[in-house]
mmCIF file of C-alpha atoms in Angstrom:
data_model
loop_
_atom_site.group_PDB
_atom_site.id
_atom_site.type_symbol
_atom_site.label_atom_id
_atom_site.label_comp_id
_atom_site.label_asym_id
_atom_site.label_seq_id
_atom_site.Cartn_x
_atom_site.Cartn_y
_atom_site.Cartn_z
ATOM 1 C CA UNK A 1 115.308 32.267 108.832
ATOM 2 C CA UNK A 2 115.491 29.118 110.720
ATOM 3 C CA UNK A 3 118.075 29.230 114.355
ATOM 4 C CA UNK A 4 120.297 26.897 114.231
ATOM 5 C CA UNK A 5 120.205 24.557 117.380
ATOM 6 C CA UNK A 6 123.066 24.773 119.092
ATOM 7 C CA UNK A 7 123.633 20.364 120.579
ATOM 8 C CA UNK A 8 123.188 20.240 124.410
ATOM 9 C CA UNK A 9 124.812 17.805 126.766
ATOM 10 C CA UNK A 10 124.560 16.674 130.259
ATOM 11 C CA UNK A 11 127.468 15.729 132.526
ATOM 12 C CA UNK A 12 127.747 15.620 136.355
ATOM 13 C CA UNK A 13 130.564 16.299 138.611
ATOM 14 C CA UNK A 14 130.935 14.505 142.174
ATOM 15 C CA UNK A 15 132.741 17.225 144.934
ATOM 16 C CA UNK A 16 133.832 14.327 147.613
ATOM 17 C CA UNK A 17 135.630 15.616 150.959
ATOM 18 C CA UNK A 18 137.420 14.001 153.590
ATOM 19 C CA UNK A 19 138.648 14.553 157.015
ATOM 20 C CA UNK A 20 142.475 13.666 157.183
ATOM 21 C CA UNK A 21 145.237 14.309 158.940
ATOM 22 C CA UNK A 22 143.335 17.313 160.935
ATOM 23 C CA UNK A 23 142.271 18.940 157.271
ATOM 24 C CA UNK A 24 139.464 19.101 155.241
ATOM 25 C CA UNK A 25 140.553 17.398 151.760
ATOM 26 C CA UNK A 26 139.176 16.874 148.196
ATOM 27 C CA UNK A 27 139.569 13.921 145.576
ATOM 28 C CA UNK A 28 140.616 15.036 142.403
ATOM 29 C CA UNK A 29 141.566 13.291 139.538
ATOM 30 C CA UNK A 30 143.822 13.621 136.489
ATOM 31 C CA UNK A 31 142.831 14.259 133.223
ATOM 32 C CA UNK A 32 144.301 11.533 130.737
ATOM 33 C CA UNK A 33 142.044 12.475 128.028
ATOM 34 C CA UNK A 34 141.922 15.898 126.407
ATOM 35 C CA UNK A 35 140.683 18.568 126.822
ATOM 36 C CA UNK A 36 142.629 19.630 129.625
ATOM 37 C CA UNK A 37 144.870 16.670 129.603
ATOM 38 C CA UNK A 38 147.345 16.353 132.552
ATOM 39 C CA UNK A 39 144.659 18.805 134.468
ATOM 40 C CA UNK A 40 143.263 17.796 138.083
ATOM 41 C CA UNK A 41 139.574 18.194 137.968
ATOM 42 C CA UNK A 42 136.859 16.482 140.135
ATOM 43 C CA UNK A 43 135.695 13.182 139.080
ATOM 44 C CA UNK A 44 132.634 13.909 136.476
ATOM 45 C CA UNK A 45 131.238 12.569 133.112
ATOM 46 C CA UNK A 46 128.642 12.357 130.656
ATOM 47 C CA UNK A 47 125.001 11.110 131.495
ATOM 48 C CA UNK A 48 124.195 8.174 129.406
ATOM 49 C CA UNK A 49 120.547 8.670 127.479
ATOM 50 C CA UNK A 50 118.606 6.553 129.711
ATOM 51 C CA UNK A 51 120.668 7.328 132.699
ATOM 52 C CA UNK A 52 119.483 9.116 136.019
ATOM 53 C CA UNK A 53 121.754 11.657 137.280
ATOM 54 C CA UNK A 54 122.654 10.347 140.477
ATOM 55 C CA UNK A 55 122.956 7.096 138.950
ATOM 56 C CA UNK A 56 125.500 8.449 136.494
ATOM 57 C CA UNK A 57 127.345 10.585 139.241
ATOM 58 C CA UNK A 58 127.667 6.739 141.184
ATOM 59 C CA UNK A 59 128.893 5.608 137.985
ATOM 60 C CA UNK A 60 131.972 7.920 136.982
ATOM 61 C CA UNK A 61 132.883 8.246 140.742
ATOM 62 C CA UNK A 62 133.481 4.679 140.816
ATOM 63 C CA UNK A 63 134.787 4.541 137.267
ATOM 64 C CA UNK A 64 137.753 7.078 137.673
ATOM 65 C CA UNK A 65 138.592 6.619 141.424
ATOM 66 C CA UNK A 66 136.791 3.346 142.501
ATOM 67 C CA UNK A 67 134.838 5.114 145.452
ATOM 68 C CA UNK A 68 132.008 3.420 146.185
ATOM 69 C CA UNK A 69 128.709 3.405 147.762
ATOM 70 C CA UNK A 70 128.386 6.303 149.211
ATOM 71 C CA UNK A 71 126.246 8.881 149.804
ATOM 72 C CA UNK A 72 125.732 11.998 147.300
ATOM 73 C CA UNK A 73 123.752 15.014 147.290
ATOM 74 C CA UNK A 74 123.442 17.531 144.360
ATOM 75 C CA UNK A 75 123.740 20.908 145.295
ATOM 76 C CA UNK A 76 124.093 22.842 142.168
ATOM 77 C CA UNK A 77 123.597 22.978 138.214
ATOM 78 C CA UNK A 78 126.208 25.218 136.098
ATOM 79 C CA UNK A 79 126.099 25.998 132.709
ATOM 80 C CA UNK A 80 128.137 29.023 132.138
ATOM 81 C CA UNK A 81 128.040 29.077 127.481
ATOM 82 C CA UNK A 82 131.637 28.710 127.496
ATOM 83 C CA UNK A 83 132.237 26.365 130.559
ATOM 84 C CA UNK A 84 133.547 23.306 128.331
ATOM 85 C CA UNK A 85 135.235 23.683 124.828
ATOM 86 C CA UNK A 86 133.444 20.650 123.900
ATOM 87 C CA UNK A 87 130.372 22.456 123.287
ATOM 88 C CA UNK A 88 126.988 23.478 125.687
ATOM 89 C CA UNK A 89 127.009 21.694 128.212
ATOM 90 C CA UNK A 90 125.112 21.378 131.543
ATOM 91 C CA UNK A 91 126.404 19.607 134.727
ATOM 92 C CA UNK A 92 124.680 18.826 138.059
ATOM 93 C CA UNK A 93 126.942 18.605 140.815
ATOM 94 C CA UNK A 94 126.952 16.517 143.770
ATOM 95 C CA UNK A 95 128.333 16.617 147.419
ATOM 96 C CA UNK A 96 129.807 14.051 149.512
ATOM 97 C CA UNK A 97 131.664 14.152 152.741
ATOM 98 C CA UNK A 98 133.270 10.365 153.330
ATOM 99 C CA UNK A 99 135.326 8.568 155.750
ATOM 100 C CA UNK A 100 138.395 7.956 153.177
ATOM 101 C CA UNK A 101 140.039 5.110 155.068
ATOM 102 C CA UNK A 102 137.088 2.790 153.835
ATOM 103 C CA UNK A 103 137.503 3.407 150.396
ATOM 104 C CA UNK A 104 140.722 2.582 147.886
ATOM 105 C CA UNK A 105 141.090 4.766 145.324
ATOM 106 C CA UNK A 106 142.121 3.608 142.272
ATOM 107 C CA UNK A 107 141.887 5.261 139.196
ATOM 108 C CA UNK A 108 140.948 3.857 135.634
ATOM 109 C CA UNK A 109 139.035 5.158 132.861
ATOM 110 C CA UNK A 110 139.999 8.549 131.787
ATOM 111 C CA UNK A 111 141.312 9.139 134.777
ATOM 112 C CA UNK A 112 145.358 8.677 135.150
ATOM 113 C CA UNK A 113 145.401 9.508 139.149
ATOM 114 C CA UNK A 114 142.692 10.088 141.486
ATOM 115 C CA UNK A 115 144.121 11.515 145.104
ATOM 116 C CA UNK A 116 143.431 13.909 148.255
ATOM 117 C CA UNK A 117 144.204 16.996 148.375
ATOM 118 C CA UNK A 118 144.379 19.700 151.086
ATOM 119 C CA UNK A 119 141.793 22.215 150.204
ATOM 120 C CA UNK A 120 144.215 24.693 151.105
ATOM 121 C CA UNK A 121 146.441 23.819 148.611
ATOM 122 C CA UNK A 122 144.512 22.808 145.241
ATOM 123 C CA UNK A 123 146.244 22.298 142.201
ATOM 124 C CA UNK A 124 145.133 24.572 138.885
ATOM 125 C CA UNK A 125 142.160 22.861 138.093
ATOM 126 C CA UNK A 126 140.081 21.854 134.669
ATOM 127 C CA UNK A 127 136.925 23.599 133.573
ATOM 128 C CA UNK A 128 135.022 25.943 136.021
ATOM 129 C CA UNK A 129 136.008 23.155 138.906
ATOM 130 C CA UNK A 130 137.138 25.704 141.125
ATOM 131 C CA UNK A 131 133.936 27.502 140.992
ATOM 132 C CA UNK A 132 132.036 23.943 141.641
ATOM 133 C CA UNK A 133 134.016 23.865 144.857
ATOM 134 C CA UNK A 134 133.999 27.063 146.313
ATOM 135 C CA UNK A 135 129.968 26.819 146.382
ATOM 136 C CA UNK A 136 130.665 23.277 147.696
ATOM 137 C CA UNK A 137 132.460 24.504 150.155
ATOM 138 C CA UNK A 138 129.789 26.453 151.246
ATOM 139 C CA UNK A 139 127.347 23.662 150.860
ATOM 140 C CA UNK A 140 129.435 21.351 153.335
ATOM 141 C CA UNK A 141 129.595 24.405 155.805
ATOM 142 C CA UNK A 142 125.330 24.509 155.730
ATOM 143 C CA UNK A 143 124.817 20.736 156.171
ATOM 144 C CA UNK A 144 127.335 20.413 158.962
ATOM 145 C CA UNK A 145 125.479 22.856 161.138
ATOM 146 C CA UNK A 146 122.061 21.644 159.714
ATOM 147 C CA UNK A 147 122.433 18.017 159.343
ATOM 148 C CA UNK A 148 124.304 15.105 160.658
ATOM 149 C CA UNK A 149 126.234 14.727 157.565
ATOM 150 C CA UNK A 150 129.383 14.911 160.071
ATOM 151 C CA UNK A 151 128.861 11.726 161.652
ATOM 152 C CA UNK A 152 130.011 9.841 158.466
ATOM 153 C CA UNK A 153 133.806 10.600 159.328
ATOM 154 C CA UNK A 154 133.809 10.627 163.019
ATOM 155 C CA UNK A 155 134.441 8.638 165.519
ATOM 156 C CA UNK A 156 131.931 7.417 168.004
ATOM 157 C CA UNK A 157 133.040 9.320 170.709
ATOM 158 C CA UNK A 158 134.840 13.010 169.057
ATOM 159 C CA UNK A 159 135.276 16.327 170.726
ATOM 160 C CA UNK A 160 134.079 19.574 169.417
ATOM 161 C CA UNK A 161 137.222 20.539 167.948
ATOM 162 C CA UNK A 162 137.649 17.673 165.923
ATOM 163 C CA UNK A 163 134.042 18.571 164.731
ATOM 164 C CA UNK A 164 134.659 21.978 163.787
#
């Protein structure tokens, strides 16, 4: 007897930090469609067919919070069975560290807020977002001692406290 194939889908999720206020902070959006409605979760989406990923990360980043043109890095694929009630579905996820004074967010799509917010003080978030972030979290930790993503929300001339 024939399996039956279970549909398979491909989103990707966009983990954007900023340097504010002497914090490390997080853009989140709210849900306005279901399911999880109401629900902060990071900006994300479905890949069109004849989309690239990084092209389609660009795209709902600037759809839902109007952040543009910026740099992105994935970092990680997740597909836990049960990680969407939608159905299977696989997600790439992406890193960004941006300076957020050149960017206005504005929110629009199926997003009805996108803001910062402290990563010490996240709201309950949608799907397995938290877990997205915690290994993003490690991920910005690695490229600021590795690389100079860092220089992207500095100043010309910083100390090394406002570095670390």
């Amino acid at each position: 007897m024939p399996k039956i194939r279970t549909p398979l889908f491909v989103t990707v999720d966009a983990v954007v930090f900023t340097a504010r206020d002497n914090e490390l902070k997080l853009l989140l959006i709210k849900r306005k469609e279901p399911p999880f409605e109401g629900t902060y979760a990071l900006p994300c989406g479905f890949v069109n067919e004849q989309e690239e990923l990084e092209d389609a990360v660009k795209r709902e980043l600037a759809e839902e919070t109007n952040v543009k043109d910026i740099f992105l890095k994935q970092f990680g694929v997740y597909g836990a069975v049960k990680r969407d009630p939608r159905g299977r579905i696989i997600t790439a996820a992406y890193i960004a560290l941006i300076n957020a004074d050149q960017q206005h967010l504005m929110p629009a799509t199926d997003a009805a807020e996108a803001r910062w917010f402290s990563i010490q003080d996240l709201p309950k978030l949608a799907f397995d977002h938290a877990d997205i972030i915690a290994d993003a979290l490690k991920q910005l930790r690695y490229e600021i001692q590795t690389t100079n993503i860092a220089v992207q929300i500095l100043p010309q001339k910083f100390t090394l406290s406002e570095l670390q």
